[in-house]
Coordinates of C-alpha atoms in Angstrom, one line a residue:
M1 CA 9.7 -4.5 -26.1
G2 CA 7.1 -2.0 -28.1
S3 CA 7.1 -4.0 -30.9
A4 CA 3.9 -5.4 -32.7
K5 CA 5.4 -8.4 -33.9
L6 CA 4.6 -10.9 -30.7
D7 CA 5.3 -14.1 -29.9
R8 CA 1.4 -15.6 -30.4
P9 CA 0.4 -15.1 -33.5
G10 CA -3.7 -13.9 -34.2
V11 CA -3.6 -11.5 -31.1
L12 CA -2.6 -8.1 -32.3
S13 CA -2.6 -7.1 -36.1
A14 CA 0.4 -5.5 -38.3
S15 CA -0.5 -2.1 -37.0
G16 CA -0.5 -3.4 -33.3
S17 CA -4.1 -3.4 -32.1
P18 CA -5.8 -6.8 -31.4
A19 CA -8.0 -8.8 -33.9
V20 CA -11.5 -7.9 -33.0
A21 CA -13.4 -11.3 -32.2
G22 CA -16.8 -10.7 -33.0
A23 CA -19.0 -7.6 -32.2
G24 CA -18.0 -7.6 -28.7
G25 CA -14.7 -7.7 -28.9
E26 CA -11.9 -10.1 -26.8
A27 CA -13.2 -11.0 -23.6
V28 CA -10.3 -10.3 -20.7
P29 CA -10.8 -11.1 -17.5
F30 CA -11.4 -7.7 -15.7
G31 CA -9.6 -8.8 -11.5
L32 CA -8.9 -11.7 -9.6
A33 CA -11.7 -13.5 -8.7
E34 CA -12.6 -13.0 -12.8
A35 CA -9.0 -14.6 -13.4
L36 CA -9.5 -17.6 -11.0
R37 CA -12.9 -18.5 -12.7
A38 CA -11.3 -18.2 -16.3
P39 CA -10.6 -21.1 -18.2
A40 CA -6.7 -21.9 -17.6
T41 CA -5.9 -20.5 -21.6
W42 CA -6.7 -16.9 -20.3
R43 CA -3.4 -16.2 -20.9
A44 CA -2.8 -17.3 -24.1
R45 CA -4.5 -14.5 -25.6
F46 CA -4.3 -11.7 -22.9
A47 CA -4.4 -8.2 -23.4
W48 CA -5.2 -4.7 -21.2
P49 CA -6.4 -1.8 -22.7
I50 CA -4.0 0.8 -20.8
A51 CA -0.4 1.0 -20.1
A52 CA 1.1 0.2 -16.4
Q53 CA 2.7 3.4 -16.5
T54 CA -1.1 5.1 -17.2
V55 CA -2.4 3.1 -13.9
F56 CA 0.3 4.9 -12.0
D57 CA 0.1 7.6 -13.1
L58 CA -3.9 8.2 -12.8
A59 CA -3.4 7.8 -9.3
T60 CA -0.7 9.7 -8.5
R61 CA -2.3 12.7 -10.5
L62 CA -5.9 11.4 -8.2
L63 CA -3.8 11.8 -4.7
S64 CA -2.2 15.1 -5.6
R65 CA -6.3 16.4 -6.8
S66 CA -7.3 15.5 -2.8
V67 CA -4.5 17.2 -1.3
D68 CA -4.9 20.2 -3.1
L69 CA -8.5 19.5 -2.3
L70 CA -7.3 18.8 1.8
I71 CA -6.0 22.7 1.5
A72 CA -8.4 24.4 0.4
T73 CA -10.4 23.1 3.1
A74 CA -10.8 24.4 6.2
E75 CA -11.8 22.9 10.1
P76 CA -14.1 20.8 10.5
A77 CA -14.7 20.1 7.3
R78 CA -10.9 19.1 6.7
S79 CA -11.3 16.4 9.6
V80 CA -14.1 14.8 7.9
L81 CA -12.4 14.5 4.6
L82 CA -9.0 13.4 6.2
L83 CA -11.6 10.4 7.9
G84 CA -13.6 10.3 5.1
R85 CA -11.0 9.4 2.9
S86 CA -12.6 7.7 -0.7
F87 CA -9.5 7.6 -2.2
N88 CA -8.8 3.9 -3.1
R89 CA -11.9 3.2 -3.8
A90 CA -12.3 6.6 -6.4
A91 CA -8.5 5.4 -7.8
A92 CA -10.1 1.9 -8.5
L93 CA -13.4 3.5 -10.2
I94 CA -11.4 6.4 -12.8
E95 CA -8.8 3.8 -13.1
A96 CA -11.4 1.1 -14.9
A97 CA -13.2 4.1 -16.3
A98 CA -9.7 4.6 -18.1
A99 CA -9.5 1.3 -19.0
V100 CA -13.0 0.7 -20.4
E101 CA -13.0 3.6 -22.8
A102 CA -9.8 2.1 -24.7
E103 CA -11.1 -1.5 -24.6
R104 CA -13.1 -0.7 -27.6
A105 CA -10.6 0.7 -30.2
L106 CA -8.1 -2.3 -29.1
G107 CA -11.1 -4.7 -29.8
L108 CA -11.0 -6.0 -26.2
R109 CA -14.0 -6.2 -24.0
L110 CA -13.5 -6.6 -20.0
E111 CA -15.6 -9.2 -18.2
G112 CA -16.3 -8.1 -14.8
P113 CA -18.4 -6.3 -12.2
R114 CA -21.7 -4.4 -12.6
D115 CA -19.7 -1.0 -12.5
L116 CA -18.1 -1.8 -15.9
A117 CA -21.9 -1.7 -17.8
V118 CA -22.4 2.1 -16.1
L119 CA -19.3 3.2 -17.3
R120 CA -19.8 1.6 -20.7
G121 CA -23.3 4.0 -20.1
E122 CA -25.7 0.1 -21.2
R123 CA -26.5 1.0 -17.3
E124 CA -28.1 3.5 -15.4
T125 CA -26.4 3.8 -12.0
D126 CA -28.8 2.4 -8.8
E127 CA -27.5 3.5 -5.6
R128 CA -29.4 0.7 -4.1
A129 CA -27.2 -1.3 -5.8
P130 CA -23.4 -0.4 -4.8
S131 CA -20.7 0.4 -6.2
D132 CA -18.6 -2.7 -6.9
T133 CA -14.9 -1.8 -5.8
M134 CA -13.9 -2.1 -2.0
L135 CA -12.0 -0.7 0.8
M136 CA -9.0 -3.4 1.4
A137 CA -9.3 -3.0 5.9
P138 CA -7.7 -5.8 8.1
P139 CA -10.2 -8.5 9.4
A140 CA -11.3 -7.3 12.7
R141 CA -10.1 -9.9 15.5
K142 CA -11.2 -10.4 18.7
A143 CA -8.2 -10.5 21.1
R144 CA -8.2 -13.5 23.5
F145 CA -7.6 -12.6 26.9
P146 CA -7.5 -8.7 26.6
R147 CA -6.4 -7.3 29.9
L148 CA -4.0 -9.6 29.9
R149 CA -3.0 -8.9 26.6
R150 CA -3.0 -4.9 27.5
I151 CA -0.6 -5.8 30.4
A152 CA 1.5 -8.2 27.8
R153 CA 2.0 -4.9 25.4
T154 CA 2.9 -2.4 28.0
K155 CA 5.3 -5.1 29.7
S156 CA 7.0 -5.2 26.3
W157 CA 8.6 -1.5 26.4
T158 CA 7.9 -1.0 30.4
P159 CA 10.7 -2.6 33.1
W160 CA 8.8 -3.8 36.2
W161 CA 9.7 -1.0 38.2
R162 CA 7.9 1.7 36.4
M163 CA 4.4 -0.9 35.4
P164 CA 2.5 0.8 37.8
R165 CA 2.8 4.3 36.4
A166 CA 2.4 2.9 33.3
L167 CA -0.8 1.2 34.0
L168 CA -2.4 3.8 36.1
R169 CA -1.0 7.1 35.2
P170 CA 0.4 7.2 32.1
E171 CA 1.7 9.8 29.8
A172 CA 0.1 8.4 26.5
I173 CA -2.2 5.8 25.4
V174 CA -0.5 3.5 22.8
V175 CA -3.2 2.4 20.7
S176 CA -1.4 0.0 18.1
H177 CA 1.8 -2.2 18.5
N178 CA 4.4 -1.1 16.4
R179 CA 7.8 -2.5 16.7
L180 CA 9.6 1.0 16.3
L181 CA 7.0 2.4 18.8
V182 CA 8.1 -0.6 21.7
S183 CA 11.8 0.3 21.3
D184 CA 11.0 4.1 21.3
A185 CA 9.0 3.8 23.8
A186 CA 12.0 1.8 25.9
R187 CA 14.2 4.1 24.9
Q188 CA 12.9 7.0 26.3
G189 CA 12.0 5.7 29.6
A190 CA 8.2 6.4 28.7
A191 CA 5.4 5.3 30.8
V192 CA 3.1 5.1 28.6
R193 CA 0.2 2.3 28.6
Y194 CA -1.2 0.2 25.7
V195 CA -5.4 0.3 24.8
P196 CA -5.9 -1.1 21.5
A197 CA -7.5 1.2 19.3
D198 CA -10.6 -0.5 17.8
P199 CA -12.6 -1.0 21.5
M200 CA -11.4 2.8 22.9
L201 CA -12.8 4.0 19.5
A202 CA -16.4 1.8 20.1
D203 CA -16.8 2.8 24.0
C204 CA -15.6 6.4 23.1
L205 CA -18.8 6.4 20.6
G206 CA -20.9 4.7 22.7
G207 CA -24.5 6.5 24.0
A208 CA -26.4 8.7 22.0
P209 CA -25.4 10.3 18.2
A210 CA -23.9 13.9 18.1
A211 CA -25.0 17.0 16.1
S212 CA -23.2 16.6 13.2
L213 CA -20.0 19.0 13.0
F214 CA -21.6 21.0 9.9
A215 CA -23.8 24.1 10.1
S216 CA -26.4 22.5 8.3
P217 CA -27.5 19.2 5.7
E218 CA -26.1 21.7 2.9
A219 CA -22.8 22.4 4.0
R220 CA -22.4 18.5 3.9
A221 CA -23.5 18.3 0.7
A222 CA -21.8 20.9 -0.6
L223 CA -18.6 18.8 0.9
V224 CA -19.4 16.3 -1.2
A225 CA -19.8 17.8 -4.4
R226 CA -16.6 19.2 -4.0
T227 CA -14.6 16.1 -3.1
V228 CA -17.0 13.9 -6.0
E229 CA -15.8 17.0 -8.8
A230 CA -11.7 17.2 -7.5
L231 CA -11.7 13.2 -7.7
S232 CA -13.2 12.8 -10.4
D233 CA -11.9 15.3 -12.7
E234 CA -9.3 13.0 -14.4
P235 CA -8.1 15.0 -18.2
L236 CA -7.5 11.3 -19.5
L237 CA -11.5 10.8 -19.7
G238 CA -13.4 11.7 -21.9
R239 CA -16.5 14.3 -20.5
E240 CA -19.3 11.5 -20.9
M241 CA -16.7 8.9 -18.8
R242 CA -16.5 11.5 -16.3
A243 CA -20.3 11.7 -15.1
R244 CA -20.0 8.4 -15.3
V245 CA -17.7 8.1 -12.8
K246 CA -19.5 10.8 -10.7
S247 CA -22.4 8.8 -10.5
L248 CA -20.9 5.8 -8.7
L249 CA -18.9 8.0 -6.8
A250 CA -21.3 10.1 -5.4
P251 CA -22.6 7.6 -2.9
I252 CA -19.5 6.2 -2.3
V253 CA -18.0 9.7 -0.8
A254 CA -21.8 10.7 0.6
A255 CA -21.6 7.3 3.0
D256 CA -17.7 7.9 3.8
L257 CA -18.1 11.6 4.7
A258 CA -21.0 10.7 6.6
A259 CA -19.8 8.3 9.0
A260 CA -16.5 10.4 9.7
D261 CA -18.9 13.5 10.4
S262 CA -20.7 11.2 12.8
V263 CA -18.4 9.5 14.4
L264 CA -15.9 12.8 14.8
A265 CA -19.2 14.3 15.9
R266 CA -19.3 11.4 18.8
L267 CA -15.7 12.0 19.7
D268 CA -16.0 15.1 20.4
R269 CA -18.2 14.7 22.7
S270 CA -16.4 11.8 24.7
P271 CA -14.9 11.7 27.7
G272 CA -13.3 8.9 27.3
L273 CA -10.6 10.9 24.9
P274 CA -6.9 10.5 25.9
G275 CA -5.0 14.0 25.4
S276 CA -1.7 12.1 23.8
I277 CA -2.2 9.0 21.9
W278 CA 1.0 7.3 20.5
S279 CA 0.1 4.6 17.3
G280 CA 1.6 3.5 14.1
S281 CA 0.6 4.2 10.6
G282 CA -2.0 7.1 10.7
G283 CA -3.9 4.8 7.4
F284 CA -5.4 2.2 10.5
Y285 CA -8.9 4.0 10.8
P286 CA -9.9 3.7 14.1
A287 CA -6.3 5.0 15.3
R288 CA -6.9 7.6 12.9
A289 CA -10.3 8.5 14.3
L290 CA -8.9 8.9 17.9
G291 CA -5.8 11.2 17.1
L292 CA -8.1 12.9 14.9
A293 CA -10.4 13.9 17.8
A294 CA -7.1 14.5 20.3
M295 CA -5.7 17.0 17.6
R296 CA -9.2 19.0 17.7
R297 CA -9.4 19.2 21.2
G298 CA -5.7 20.3 21.5
G299 CA -3.8 16.7 22.1
R300 CA -1.0 15.3 21.0
V301 CA -0.6 12.7 18.6
R302 CA 2.7 10.6 18.3
R303 CA 2.9 8.3 15.0
Y304 CA 5.3 6.0 14.0
D305 CA 6.6 4.8 10.3
H306 CA 6.1 1.0 9.2
G307 CA 7.4 -0.9 6.1
G308 CA 10.4 1.9 5.6
T309 CA 8.5 2.9 2.3
A310 CA 7.8 6.2 3.2
S311 CA 11.4 7.5 3.3
L312 CA 12.1 6.4 -0.2
M313 CA 9.0 8.0 -1.9
A314 CA 9.9 10.4 -4.4
D315 CA 5.8 11.5 -4.3
V316 CA 4.9 14.1 -1.1
N317 CA 1.4 13.3 -1.5
F318 CA 0.5 10.3 0.5
L319 CA 2.5 10.7 3.5
A320 CA 1.5 14.4 3.3
Q321 CA -2.1 13.2 3.7
Q322 CA -1.8 9.7 5.3
E323 CA 0.6 10.1 8.4
L324 CA 1.2 14.3 8.7
A325 CA -1.9 16.3 8.4
V326 CA -3.4 13.6 11.2
S327 CA -0.6 13.8 13.4
T328 CA 1.5 16.6 16.0
E329 CA 4.4 14.0 15.3
L330 CA 5.6 11.4 13.1
V331 CA 8.8 9.4 14.0
M332 CA 11.1 7.6 11.4
P333 CA 13.4 5.2 12.2
T334 CA 16.3 7.9 12.1
A335 CA 17.3 10.9 11.7
R336 CA 18.4 10.6 8.4
A337 CA 15.4 8.7 7.3
G338 CA 13.3 11.4 8.7
A339 CA 15.9 14.2 6.8
A340 CA 14.8 12.7 3.4
I341 CA 11.2 13.1 3.7
A342 CA 11.2 16.8 4.6
G343 CA 9.1 17.9 1.6
A344 CA 5.8 16.3 2.3
A345 CA 5.6 18.6 5.3
R346 CA 5.8 21.9 3.3
R347 CA 3.3 20.2 0.5
L348 CA 0.1 21.0 3.4
G349 CA 0.6 24.7 2.6
T350 CA -1.0 26.3 5.9
V351 CA -2.5 23.3 6.6
P352 CA -0.6 22.1 10.2
A353 CA 1.5 19.4 10.0
A354 CA 3.3 16.8 12.4
A355 CA 7.1 17.3 13.6
I356 CA 9.0 15.1 12.1
S357 CA 11.8 13.2 14.4
G358 CA 13.8 10.2 14.1
S359 CA 14.6 7.4 16.6
S360 CA 17.5 5.4 16.7
G361 CA 16.3 2.4 13.9
D362 CA 13.4 0.2 13.4
P363 CA 14.1 -3.2 14.4
S364 CA 11.1 -4.0 12.3
L365 CA 13.6 -3.9 9.0
D366 CA 16.8 -5.8 10.7
P367 CA 17.5 -8.9 9.0
G368 CA 19.1 -10.5 12.7
R369 CA 21.9 -12.4 12.0
A370 CA 20.7 -13.4 8.4
W371 CA 22.4 -10.5 7.3
R372 CA 25.9 -11.2 6.7
R373 CA 26.5 -14.5 4.2
S374 CA 28.6 -16.8 6.2
S375 CA 29.5 -18.9 2.5
V376 CA 28.5 -18.3 -1.5
P377 CA 27.5 -21.7 -3.0
S378 CA 27.8 -22.7 -6.0
R379 CA 24.3 -22.7 -7.6
R380 CA 22.3 -19.6 -6.2
R381 CA 19.4 -19.7 -4.2
V382 CA 16.5 -17.2 -5.5
I383 CA 13.7 -15.8 -3.8
Y384 CA 11.2 -14.2 -5.8
V385 CA 8.9 -11.8 -3.7
A386 CA 5.8 -11.1 -4.7
S387 CA 3.2 -8.1 -3.5
A388 CA -0.1 -9.2 -2.9
Y389 CA -3.2 -9.0 -4.6
Y390 CA -5.5 -6.1 -4.1
G391 CA -8.9 -7.0 -6.0
F392 CA -11.4 -4.2 -7.7
S393 CA -9.3 -1.5 -5.1
Q394 CA -6.5 0.4 -5.8
T395 CA -3.8 1.2 -3.0
F396 CA -0.8 3.7 -3.0
P397 CA 2.1 3.2 -4.0
P398 CA -0.1 2.1 -6.6
F399 CA 0.2 -1.8 -8.3
P400 CA -0.3 -3.2 -11.2
P401 CA -4.9 -4.1 -12.1
S402 CA -4.2 -8.0 -10.5
V403 CA -4.8 -9.5 -13.9
V404 CA -1.9 -8.0 -15.5
Y405 CA 0.2 -8.6 -12.1
I406 CA -1.0 -12.3 -12.6
D407 CA 0.0 -12.9 -16.2
W408 CA 3.8 -11.1 -15.7
Q409 CA 4.1 -13.3 -12.9
H410 CA 3.5 -16.4 -14.9
R411 CA 6.0 -15.4 -17.4
L412 CA 8.4 -13.3 -14.6
L413 CA 8.9 -17.2 -12.7
E414 CA 8.6 -19.3 -15.9
A415 CA 12.0 -16.9 -17.3
L416 CA 13.7 -17.5 -13.6
A417 CA 13.4 -21.3 -14.0
R418 CA 15.3 -21.1 -17.1
L419 CA 18.3 -19.7 -15.5
P420 CA 20.6 -21.7 -13.3
I421 CA 19.7 -21.1 -9.9
E422 CA 17.6 -22.7 -7.4
L423 CA 14.1 -20.8 -7.4
H424 CA 12.0 -20.0 -4.8
H425 CA 8.5 -18.0 -4.4
K426 CA 7.7 -16.0 -1.2
P427 CA 4.0 -14.6 -1.6
H428 CA 2.8 -11.1 -0.2
P429 CA 1.5 -13.0 3.5
G430 CA -2.0 -10.7 2.7
G431 CA -4.3 -9.2 0.4
L432 CA -6.8 -11.4 -1.2
L433 CA -5.3 -14.8 -1.0
R434 CA -3.3 -14.6 2.1
G435 CA 0.0 -15.9 0.6
N436 CA -1.5 -18.4 -0.9
P437 CA -1.2 -17.7 -5.0
R438 CA -2.7 -21.6 -6.0
M439 CA -2.6 -20.5 -10.1
L440 CA 1.2 -20.3 -9.5
A441 CA 2.2 -22.9 -7.4
H442 CA 3.3 -25.3 -10.1
L443 CA 6.2 -22.5 -11.5
A444 CA 7.9 -22.6 -8.3
P445 CA 8.1 -23.9 -4.6
I446 CA 6.3 -21.6 -2.0
L447 CA 7.5 -20.2 1.0
T448 CA 5.3 -20.0 3.4
R449 CA 7.7 -18.4 6.8
R450 CA 8.6 -15.4 7.0
F451 CA 10.5 -13.2 4.8
E452 CA 13.3 -12.7 7.7
D453 CA 13.4 -16.5 8.4
E454 CA 13.9 -17.3 4.6
L455 CA 16.0 -14.5 4.2
G456 CA 19.0 -16.5 5.6
G457 CA 19.0 -19.0 2.8
A458 CA 18.6 -16.9 -0.3
D459 CA 21.6 -15.6 -2.1
V460 CA 19.9 -12.8 -4.5
V461 CA 16.5 -11.9 -4.1
V462 CA 14.2 -10.3 -6.6
I463 CA 11.4 -7.8 -5.7
D464 CA 9.2 -6.2 -8.6
I465 CA 7.2 -3.7 -6.4
A466 CA 9.4 -1.4 -4.7
A467 CA 6.7 -0.3 -2.0
T468 CA 7.4 -3.3 0.3
T469 CA 8.9 -3.6 3.9
T470 CA 11.0 -6.9 2.6
L471 CA 13.3 -4.3 -0.2
A472 CA 14.3 -2.2 3.4
I473 CA 15.2 -5.5 5.1
A474 CA 16.9 -7.0 2.1
M475 CA 18.6 -3.8 1.1
C476 CA 20.1 -4.1 5.4
S477 CA 21.2 -7.4 4.1
D478 CA 24.4 -8.1 2.0
R479 CA 22.6 -10.1 -1.0
P480 CA 22.3 -8.3 -3.8
V481 CA 18.6 -7.3 -4.8
V482 CA 17.1 -7.2 -8.1
L483 CA 14.7 -4.8 -8.2
L484 CA 12.2 -4.8 -11.6
D485 CA 11.1 -1.5 -11.5
M486 CA 8.3 -0.9 -13.1
G487 CA 7.8 2.9 -12.1
C488 CA 5.1 2.9 -9.2
M489 CA 7.2 4.5 -6.9
P490 CA 9.6 6.7 -8.1
F491 CA 12.9 7.2 -5.5
N492 CA 13.2 10.4 -3.3
E493 CA 16.4 12.5 -4.2
P494 CA 18.1 11.4 -1.0
V495 CA 18.4 7.9 -1.8
R496 CA 17.7 7.2 -5.4
A497 CA 21.3 6.9 -5.7
E498 CA 21.8 4.8 -3.1
I499 CA 19.2 2.8 -4.1
V500 CA 21.1 2.6 -7.5
R501 CA 24.1 1.6 -6.1
R502 CA 22.8 -1.2 -3.8
C503 CA 20.1 -2.8 -6.2
R504 CA 20.8 -4.0 -9.8
I505 CA 17.7 -2.2 -11.5
V506 CA 15.9 -3.8 -14.0
P507 CA 13.4 -1.9 -16.1
V508 CA 10.1 -3.4 -16.3
V509 CA 7.6 -1.8 -19.7
S510 CA 4.4 -2.7 -21.1
D511 CA 5.0 -4.3 -24.6
A512 CA 2.6 -3.8 -27.4
R513 CA -0.5 -5.7 -25.6
N514 CA 0.1 -3.8 -22.4
R515 CA 1.5 -6.8 -20.5
L516 CA 4.4 -6.1 -18.1
A517 CA 8.1 -7.5 -20.3
V518 CA 11.6 -7.5 -18.9
D519 CA 14.0 -7.9 -21.0
A520 CA 15.5 -11.3 -21.1
Q521 CA 18.9 -11.0 -21.2
A522 CA 19.2 -8.4 -18.9
L523 CA 17.4 -10.4 -16.2
G524 CA 19.4 -13.2 -16.2
E525 CA 22.8 -10.8 -16.2
A526 CA 21.2 -9.1 -12.7
V527 CA 19.8 -12.4 -11.3
C528 CA 23.0 -14.6 -12.4
G529 CA 26.6 -12.4 -12.7
G530 CA 27.7 -9.4 -10.6
P531 CA 29.0 -10.4 -7.0
D532 CA 28.2 -12.3 -4.4
R533 CA 27.9 -9.6 -2.0
A534 CA 26.1 -6.3 -1.7
D535 CA 27.4 -3.8 0.6
P536 CA 24.2 -2.9 2.9
S537 CA 26.0 0.3 4.7
F538 CA 24.4 3.0 4.0
F539 CA 21.0 1.4 4.9
R540 CA 21.7 -0.5 7.8
E541 CA 22.3 3.1 9.0
F542 CA 19.1 5.0 7.1
F543 CA 16.9 2.5 8.7
L544 CA 18.8 0.5 11.6
G545 CA 20.9 3.4 13.1
A546 CA 23.8 0.8 12.9

C-alpha cells in the first residue's frame, strides 16, 4: 500500500511523485461536478494532493477550535455563534487550501471552482463573487394540507382521549418529527402538539426588524474577526495560504453571523415563541433557532438523537456544539447510549450543557422482522452501502473528497464483483445525487428501496463510512457487517470493543497516489469467510432497549 510501485506506469515517478504533464501539472477534477463532466478516462491517471487522513484531521482540528471559541465567548454573542455556524464551508475551504498547497510539488493541478484561483494567488478575492463553497441543507418542501398534517403528526403519539388537551393546552410544541421522539412522547403520555419549525420560525420573524443583540456594530465586527481567525488558524497551512483562506472566509462568516443576529433579535421580541420546545436534531436550522431563542428566555428545549452515530463517536466536539449547547435536555435511545456520550457535556466547560437522558429504544434503528435470518444460501448476497456526495462542502464526521470517494467506489465495486458473491449497491438516498450515482450503475445493480427493506435479502452488509444510520441498523441484525474503516470516525471507549467484536473491520489506507485502498485478500476473507450469523445482542440492547 504505501509503495511507489503502481499498477499504471507513468503516473508516479520512482520517488513516488506524479510525473508532471506540462507546466500546469496533471489536470485533476476537483469535485463532483467536475468529475461528472470529465472524460470517462479521468480515473486512469487519478491522484490527489493530500491523503484522506489529512482531510479528516483538518476537519477535526477545525471543530475543536470552534468549540474553544464558543467556550471563550459570552452571551449574547455565544448564541449568535451557535446559530451562525460556518463550519461546513470553512472546512471545505481549509481542505481545498491544503490540497492547493500540495498540488504543485506533486505535479497536479486541481480543476474546478474559482476559489482555487484565489487560493493559488492567481486572483484577488471579490466579495461581489461569493465563495463557491456550499452549505448542504435539505430542500424546502411546502406541505400539502398543513392543518391536517399537524393533527395527524400530533395523533402519531397521542391517544384520542388526550387529543383535545394536546391541541388546545399542550405542555410543549414539537417542531420536527423524529421516530425516537414519537415513541418517547407516547411512552410518557405527554400532551404535546406538532407545529413544524419552518412556518413557526417564519411567523415569529414577521414584523419590523429588531435591533441587534450587540451593543454596537463594532462589537459584532469584533466577533466576526475572532471567528475568522479561529476557524482559519490551521497549522498545516502556510502564512500566505491562511491569509487567502481568511479573505474567502470573512464574508461567509460576516453573513452567517449577521443573519443569526437578526433572527435571534426578532425571536427575542416574538410573542408567538413557545416556552417549551421538543425537536429532533439541533442541526436543523429552524429548530435550532427556535430552541436557542426559547433558552434565552429561560424556556426548556428537549432534543432527540437521530441515527445512532452520536453514541459511537470518540470526538466530543461535534455533539457538544450540535446538540448539548443548544438544548436543556438531550434524549438518547437508551440510558446506556446516553452514558456513552457523557464526556461531550464536560467538553463545554462553563457553557451550560443539556442534561442527557435515555428512552426505551429508537424504533428508527430497528431492522424489524428482518433482524434474524431464516435460512443461509450457498452464495452470499452482499449489499454495499454507500454514503452521500456533498460537493464543495464538508460535514462532521468528515467525508473523503468527492472525487477520491468516486474513484474508491469504482475500484471497490470492481473488487467485490470478482468475489463469488451476488453483489448489490445501496446508494445514500440524499446528497447531491439523491440516490442515483449514474457513473456507478454499470458496476452493480442499484437498490432503490430503503435499507431496512433490503436488509431482509442480505447475507453480508459492506459499509465504508461509519457515520451512517445503516451501521446501527445493520448491527441490530444478525447479518455479518464488513466495516471498511477509513478512520474518519474513531469510536469511543464504551463501544469500541463491542464494534470490533460485532463487525469485521478492514483498514482503508491512502496509497502513493493518495487514493483510498484496501487489501484485496483481507476484503475477500471478510466478505466471503467467517460465520453466516453474528450476535447483535449488545447493540439491540444499546439502541433498541431489547
